[in-house]
Amino acid sequence: DDASIPVHDNTGEVNSWDCGGTLQGNMSMPACFQACAVDEIAKASLYHSKKTRLMLALNTVSGLLPSVDMWGNDAWWSNDIFPGADDQDSWMLDLDTQVISKSLAFKHTSLRQALAADSPGYAVLRYDALYSGEVTITTFNFDAEDADFNVYLYDSLVGQTAKDMQNGAPWQLGSTTTMLSVPGYGYRALKLDAPWPVFEFQTTDRCAEASNSEQTTLAGCFIKCIEMRAGCGAVNIKWLASDAAEGKLVECFPLVTASCTADSSSEDAW
């Protein structure tokens, strides 16, 4: 009755090959192994397909896939989702129509910031700081089974409301927000109802008023300013050398106002 095959090896250990209920009575041993192997291969193929979709979704949502082979207005040369796509890639069209196309936060110029999340979750925030101020939070489940996990959010997100971009369900965000029943190797995308501030890009020397600097990511610098609320109206950014700090790309200087006096003796900054 047990849907598994005991496997003995030369170490004396006995392992069990789980066949998920595919074994049937009155089968020869070769047929039994063949049935089990086919089932395992089918499950492996399904999981690998889902993992591939998860990888593509993660990279697309994070803005890491470039726009290529396109002509004007973000359109492919054909009606396919991407060159070489077939019927099995329709899920990618769902990702585009249900998520990517619904927010300017997924533009290539938008900022990205990883958020702390419990295993098996991963979360990324996208923020269109230069144009619309739109913010999205997308969570991914790295496990094969549906899972609940916590995502830990910035103070500036606490108390904000958001909508599930796929089904429109409302969300109230807390410092610890629990994502319930995220599909195995799947994702959930939320869009903030209210946008964050928009920043104007300017090239300047380091501002003379710049102080209290912090090494952080590019997105982290703008988020730091938002977290300071009335105490920050702009940021002055200096790029760091690639080996200056692991995973931290800029020296971030919060400014009280957007205008500043350039410190001509310093290196160029934003």
Short mmCIF file of C-alpha atoms in Angstrom, two decimals:
data_model
loop_
_atom_site.label_atom_id
_atom_site.label_comp_id
_atom_site.label_asym_id
_atom_site.label_seq_id
_atom_site.Cartn_x
_atom_site.Cartn_y
_atom_site.Cartn_z
CA ASP A 1 0.00 0.00 0.00
CA ASP A 2 2.98 2.32 0.55
CA ALA A 3 3.63 4.22 -2.70
CA SER A 4 7.41 4.02 -2.46
CA ILE A 5 10.22 1.69 -3.44
CA PRO A 6 12.88 0.75 -0.88
CA VAL A 7 16.32 1.13 -2.45
CA HIS A 8 19.33 -0.69 -0.93
CA ASP A 9 22.90 0.42 -1.62
CA ASN A 10 26.23 -1.19 -0.76
CA THR A 11 26.58 0.86 2.43
CA GLY A 12 23.77 -1.03 4.12
CA GLU A 13 21.52 2.04 4.13
CA VAL A 14 17.96 1.80 2.90
CA ASN A 15 16.44 4.80 1.08
CA SER A 16 12.90 5.27 -0.10
CA TRP A 17 11.98 6.55 -3.56
CA ASP A 18 8.64 8.35 -3.18
CA CYS A 19 6.39 7.78 -6.15
CA GLY A 20 3.49 9.95 -5.09
CA GLY A 21 0.86 7.21 -5.33
CA THR A 22 1.64 6.08 -8.90
CA LEU A 23 2.41 2.47 -7.93
CA GLN A 24 -0.32 -0.07 -8.60
CA GLY A 25 -0.81 -3.69 -7.60
CA ASN A 26 0.24 -6.71 -9.71
CA MET A 27 3.09 -4.85 -11.42
CA SER A 28 6.40 -6.41 -12.29
CA MET A 29 9.45 -4.87 -10.62
CA PRO A 30 10.75 -3.32 -13.91
CA ALA A 31 7.31 -1.88 -14.64
CA CYS A 32 7.12 -0.61 -11.08
CA PHE A 33 10.44 1.22 -11.39
CA GLN A 34 9.46 2.57 -14.82
CA ALA A 35 6.15 3.95 -13.55
CA CYS A 36 7.89 5.57 -10.60
CA ALA A 37 10.64 7.04 -12.79
CA VAL A 38 8.14 8.53 -15.25
CA ASP A 39 6.26 10.18 -12.40
CA GLU A 40 9.45 11.59 -10.89
CA ILE A 41 10.58 12.94 -14.28
CA ALA A 42 7.18 14.58 -14.82
CA LYS A 43 7.32 16.22 -11.41
CA ALA A 44 10.90 17.35 -12.01
CA SER A 45 9.93 18.81 -15.40
CA LEU A 46 7.01 20.69 -13.83
CA TYR A 47 9.19 22.10 -11.03
CA HIS A 48 11.95 23.10 -13.45
CA SER A 49 9.38 24.88 -15.62
CA LYS A 50 8.04 26.76 -12.59
CA LYS A 51 11.57 27.63 -11.47
CA THR A 52 12.31 29.04 -14.91
CA ARG A 53 9.16 31.17 -14.78
CA LEU A 54 10.08 32.36 -11.28
CA MET A 55 13.58 33.33 -12.46
CA LEU A 56 12.21 35.28 -15.44
CA ALA A 57 9.54 36.97 -13.32
CA LEU A 58 12.09 37.96 -10.66
CA ASN A 59 14.47 39.43 -13.21
CA THR A 60 11.71 41.20 -15.14
CA VAL A 61 10.09 42.72 -12.05
CA SER A 62 13.53 43.77 -10.76
CA GLY A 63 14.29 45.55 -14.05
CA LEU A 64 17.24 43.31 -14.87
CA LEU A 65 16.04 42.14 -18.29
CA PRO A 66 16.90 44.70 -20.99
CA SER A 67 14.54 45.75 -23.75
CA VAL A 68 15.94 44.29 -26.96
CA ASP A 69 14.71 43.51 -30.48
CA MET A 70 12.10 46.22 -30.25
CA TRP A 71 10.82 48.93 -32.53
CA GLY A 72 9.24 52.14 -31.21
CA ASN A 73 7.00 52.48 -28.19
CA ASP A 74 8.19 49.27 -26.49
CA ALA A 75 6.72 46.94 -29.12
CA TRP A 76 8.25 43.65 -30.27
CA TRP A 77 8.77 43.06 -33.97
CA SER A 78 6.00 40.46 -33.86
CA ASN A 79 2.90 39.65 -31.82
CA ASP A 80 4.85 37.13 -29.74
CA ILE A 81 5.56 37.97 -26.10
CA PHE A 82 9.25 37.73 -26.95
CA PRO A 83 11.18 36.22 -29.89
CA GLY A 84 10.89 32.43 -29.85
CA ALA A 85 7.86 32.36 -27.52
CA ASP A 86 5.25 29.62 -27.93
CA ASP A 87 1.89 28.73 -26.37
CA GLN A 88 3.55 27.58 -23.15
CA ASP A 89 4.84 31.11 -22.55
CA SER A 90 1.40 32.71 -22.17
CA TRP A 91 2.15 33.15 -18.44
CA MET A 92 4.67 35.83 -19.49
CA LEU A 93 1.85 37.77 -21.14
CA ASP A 94 -0.07 37.53 -17.85
CA LEU A 95 2.95 38.95 -16.02
CA ASP A 96 3.00 41.86 -18.46
CA THR A 97 -0.73 42.61 -18.53
CA GLN A 98 -1.41 42.00 -14.83
CA VAL A 99 1.74 43.48 -13.31
CA ILE A 100 4.42 45.15 -15.45
CA SER A 101 2.10 47.32 -17.56
CA LYS A 102 0.13 48.50 -14.52
CA SER A 103 2.84 50.63 -12.92
CA LEU A 104 5.57 53.04 -13.99
CA ALA A 105 7.58 51.68 -11.07
CA PHE A 106 8.71 48.88 -13.42
CA LYS A 107 10.42 51.28 -15.84
CA HIS A 108 14.12 50.59 -16.42
CA THR A 109 14.91 53.99 -14.87
CA SER A 110 13.11 53.13 -11.62
CA LEU A 111 15.01 52.32 -8.45
CA ARG A 112 15.07 48.85 -6.92
CA GLN A 113 15.68 47.82 -3.32
CA ALA A 114 15.59 44.36 -1.78
CA LEU A 115 13.45 44.07 1.35
CA ALA A 116 14.07 41.77 4.30
CA ALA A 117 11.86 38.67 4.16
CA ASP A 118 11.67 35.34 5.95
CA SER A 119 12.50 32.13 4.08
CA PRO A 120 11.34 30.97 1.58
CA GLY A 121 10.37 34.49 0.57
CA TYR A 122 12.18 37.21 -1.33
CA ALA A 123 10.88 40.75 -1.77
CA VAL A 124 11.87 43.70 -3.95
CA LEU A 125 10.62 47.30 -3.88
CA ARG A 126 10.51 49.37 -7.09
CA TYR A 127 10.26 53.16 -6.92
CA ASP A 128 9.88 55.57 -9.84
CA ALA A 129 11.68 58.43 -8.11
CA LEU A 130 12.15 60.66 -11.17
CA TYR A 131 8.71 60.72 -12.78
CA SER A 132 5.55 59.29 -11.17
CA GLY A 133 6.58 58.40 -7.62
CA GLU A 134 4.79 55.05 -8.00
CA VAL A 135 5.94 52.26 -5.65
CA THR A 136 5.46 48.51 -5.92
CA ILE A 137 6.38 45.63 -3.61
CA THR A 138 6.70 42.20 -5.22
CA THR A 139 7.25 39.06 -3.17
CA PHE A 140 8.50 35.72 -4.50
CA ASN A 141 8.18 32.21 -3.07
CA PHE A 142 11.34 30.14 -3.60
CA ASP A 143 9.65 26.96 -2.37
CA ALA A 144 7.72 24.43 -4.45
CA GLU A 145 4.70 24.56 -2.14
CA ASP A 146 2.42 27.50 -1.30
CA ALA A 147 3.89 29.40 1.64
CA ASP A 148 3.23 32.15 4.19
CA PHE A 149 6.14 34.42 5.10
CA ASN A 150 6.82 37.82 6.62
CA VAL A 151 8.19 40.85 4.78
CA TYR A 152 9.75 43.66 6.82
CA LEU A 153 8.97 47.15 5.51
CA TYR A 154 10.37 50.67 5.91
CA ASP A 155 8.68 53.00 8.39
CA SER A 156 7.48 55.18 5.52
CA LEU A 157 5.39 52.24 4.27
CA VAL A 158 3.76 51.45 7.62
CA GLY A 159 0.07 52.36 7.63
CA GLN A 160 -0.02 52.78 3.84
CA THR A 161 -2.57 50.96 1.72
CA ALA A 162 -1.85 48.98 -1.42
CA LYS A 163 -3.66 46.79 -3.94
CA ASP A 164 -2.83 43.36 -5.25
CA MET A 165 -2.02 44.03 -8.90
CA GLN A 166 -3.40 40.67 -10.03
CA ASN A 167 -6.76 40.53 -8.25
CA GLY A 168 -7.30 44.04 -6.83
CA ALA A 169 -7.46 42.88 -3.20
CA PRO A 170 -6.70 45.71 -0.72
CA TRP A 171 -3.74 45.50 1.66
CA GLN A 172 -2.90 47.41 4.83
CA LEU A 173 0.87 47.50 5.29
CA GLY A 174 2.60 47.13 8.64
CA SER A 175 6.23 47.03 9.71
CA THR A 176 5.86 43.25 9.51
CA THR A 177 3.49 42.29 6.69
CA THR A 178 2.59 38.61 6.29
CA MET A 179 2.18 37.37 2.76
CA LEU A 180 -0.35 34.53 2.88
CA SER A 181 -0.45 31.57 0.49
CA VAL A 182 2.05 32.86 -2.06
CA PRO A 183 1.98 30.17 -4.80
CA GLY A 184 4.86 27.72 -4.98
CA TYR A 185 7.57 29.19 -7.24
CA GLY A 186 5.16 32.10 -7.71
CA TYR A 187 4.84 35.75 -6.78
CA ARG A 188 2.52 38.46 -5.48
CA ALA A 189 2.75 42.10 -6.58
CA LEU A 190 1.36 45.04 -4.60
CA LYS A 191 1.12 48.67 -5.73
CA LEU A 192 0.97 51.52 -3.21
CA ASP A 193 -2.24 53.57 -3.49
CA ALA A 194 -0.40 56.84 -2.76
CA PRO A 195 2.85 57.70 -4.61
CA TRP A 196 6.09 58.70 -2.94
CA PRO A 197 7.77 62.10 -3.62
CA VAL A 198 9.34 62.75 -7.02
CA PHE A 199 12.93 63.99 -7.18
CA GLU A 200 14.45 66.22 -9.87
CA PHE A 201 17.78 65.05 -11.24
CA GLN A 202 20.56 67.66 -11.25
CA THR A 203 24.31 67.40 -11.79
CA THR A 204 26.41 69.39 -9.35
CA ASP A 205 29.50 69.26 -7.19
CA ARG A 206 29.07 67.99 -3.69
CA CYS A 207 26.84 70.43 -1.79
CA ALA A 208 28.55 72.53 0.85
CA GLU A 209 25.56 71.87 3.12
CA ALA A 210 25.98 68.09 2.83
CA SER A 211 26.56 66.33 6.16
CA ASN A 212 25.68 63.14 8.05
CA SER A 213 26.54 60.96 5.10
CA GLU A 214 25.81 57.24 4.87
CA GLN A 215 27.04 54.56 2.50
CA THR A 216 24.05 52.80 0.99
CA THR A 217 22.42 51.67 -2.24
CA LEU A 218 21.13 54.24 -4.72
CA ALA A 219 17.52 53.41 -3.85
CA GLY A 220 18.40 53.36 -0.15
CA CYS A 221 19.58 56.97 -0.38
CA PHE A 222 16.23 58.23 -1.67
CA ILE A 223 14.34 56.06 0.82
CA LYS A 224 16.49 57.48 3.64
CA CYS A 225 15.36 60.98 2.61
CA ILE A 226 11.71 59.91 2.60
CA GLU A 227 12.13 58.31 6.03
CA MET A 228 13.42 61.67 7.37
CA ARG A 229 10.19 63.32 6.17
CA ALA A 230 10.35 67.10 6.76
CA GLY A 231 14.06 66.95 7.56
CA CYS A 232 15.01 66.10 3.97
CA GLY A 233 14.05 67.76 0.71
CA ALA A 234 16.77 66.38 -1.56
CA VAL A 235 19.83 64.14 -1.59
CA ASN A 236 23.39 64.71 -2.77
CA ILE A 237 24.98 61.50 -4.07
CA LYS A 238 28.60 60.57 -4.64
CA TRP A 239 29.43 57.30 -6.38
CA LEU A 240 31.72 54.96 -4.49
CA ALA A 241 34.58 52.94 -5.95
CA SER A 242 33.48 49.37 -6.70
CA ASP A 243 35.49 48.00 -3.79
CA ALA A 244 34.56 50.72 -1.28
CA ALA A 245 31.72 48.84 0.38
CA GLU A 246 30.12 45.49 -0.37
CA GLY A 247 26.70 46.03 -1.95
CA LYS A 248 26.72 49.77 -1.25
CA LEU A 249 27.14 51.99 -4.28
CA VAL A 250 26.85 55.59 -3.12
CA GLU A 251 27.74 58.06 -0.40
CA CYS A 252 24.37 59.59 0.50
CA PHE A 253 24.05 63.15 1.85
CA PRO A 254 20.49 64.17 2.86
CA LEU A 255 19.72 67.87 2.30
CA VAL A 256 17.06 69.98 3.97
CA THR A 257 16.19 71.78 0.71
CA ALA A 258 16.57 70.94 -2.95
CA SER A 259 18.82 73.92 -3.62
CA CYS A 260 22.39 73.87 -2.37
CA THR A 261 25.70 75.68 -2.67
CA ALA A 262 28.20 73.69 -4.69
CA ASP A 263 31.45 72.85 -2.93
CA SER A 264 33.81 73.47 -5.87
CA SER A 265 36.73 71.76 -4.11
CA SER A 266 34.97 68.38 -4.03
CA GLU A 267 34.34 65.73 -6.63
CA ASP A 268 31.29 65.74 -8.88
CA ALA A 269 28.08 64.37 -7.39
CA TRP A 270 24.33 64.39 -7.97
#
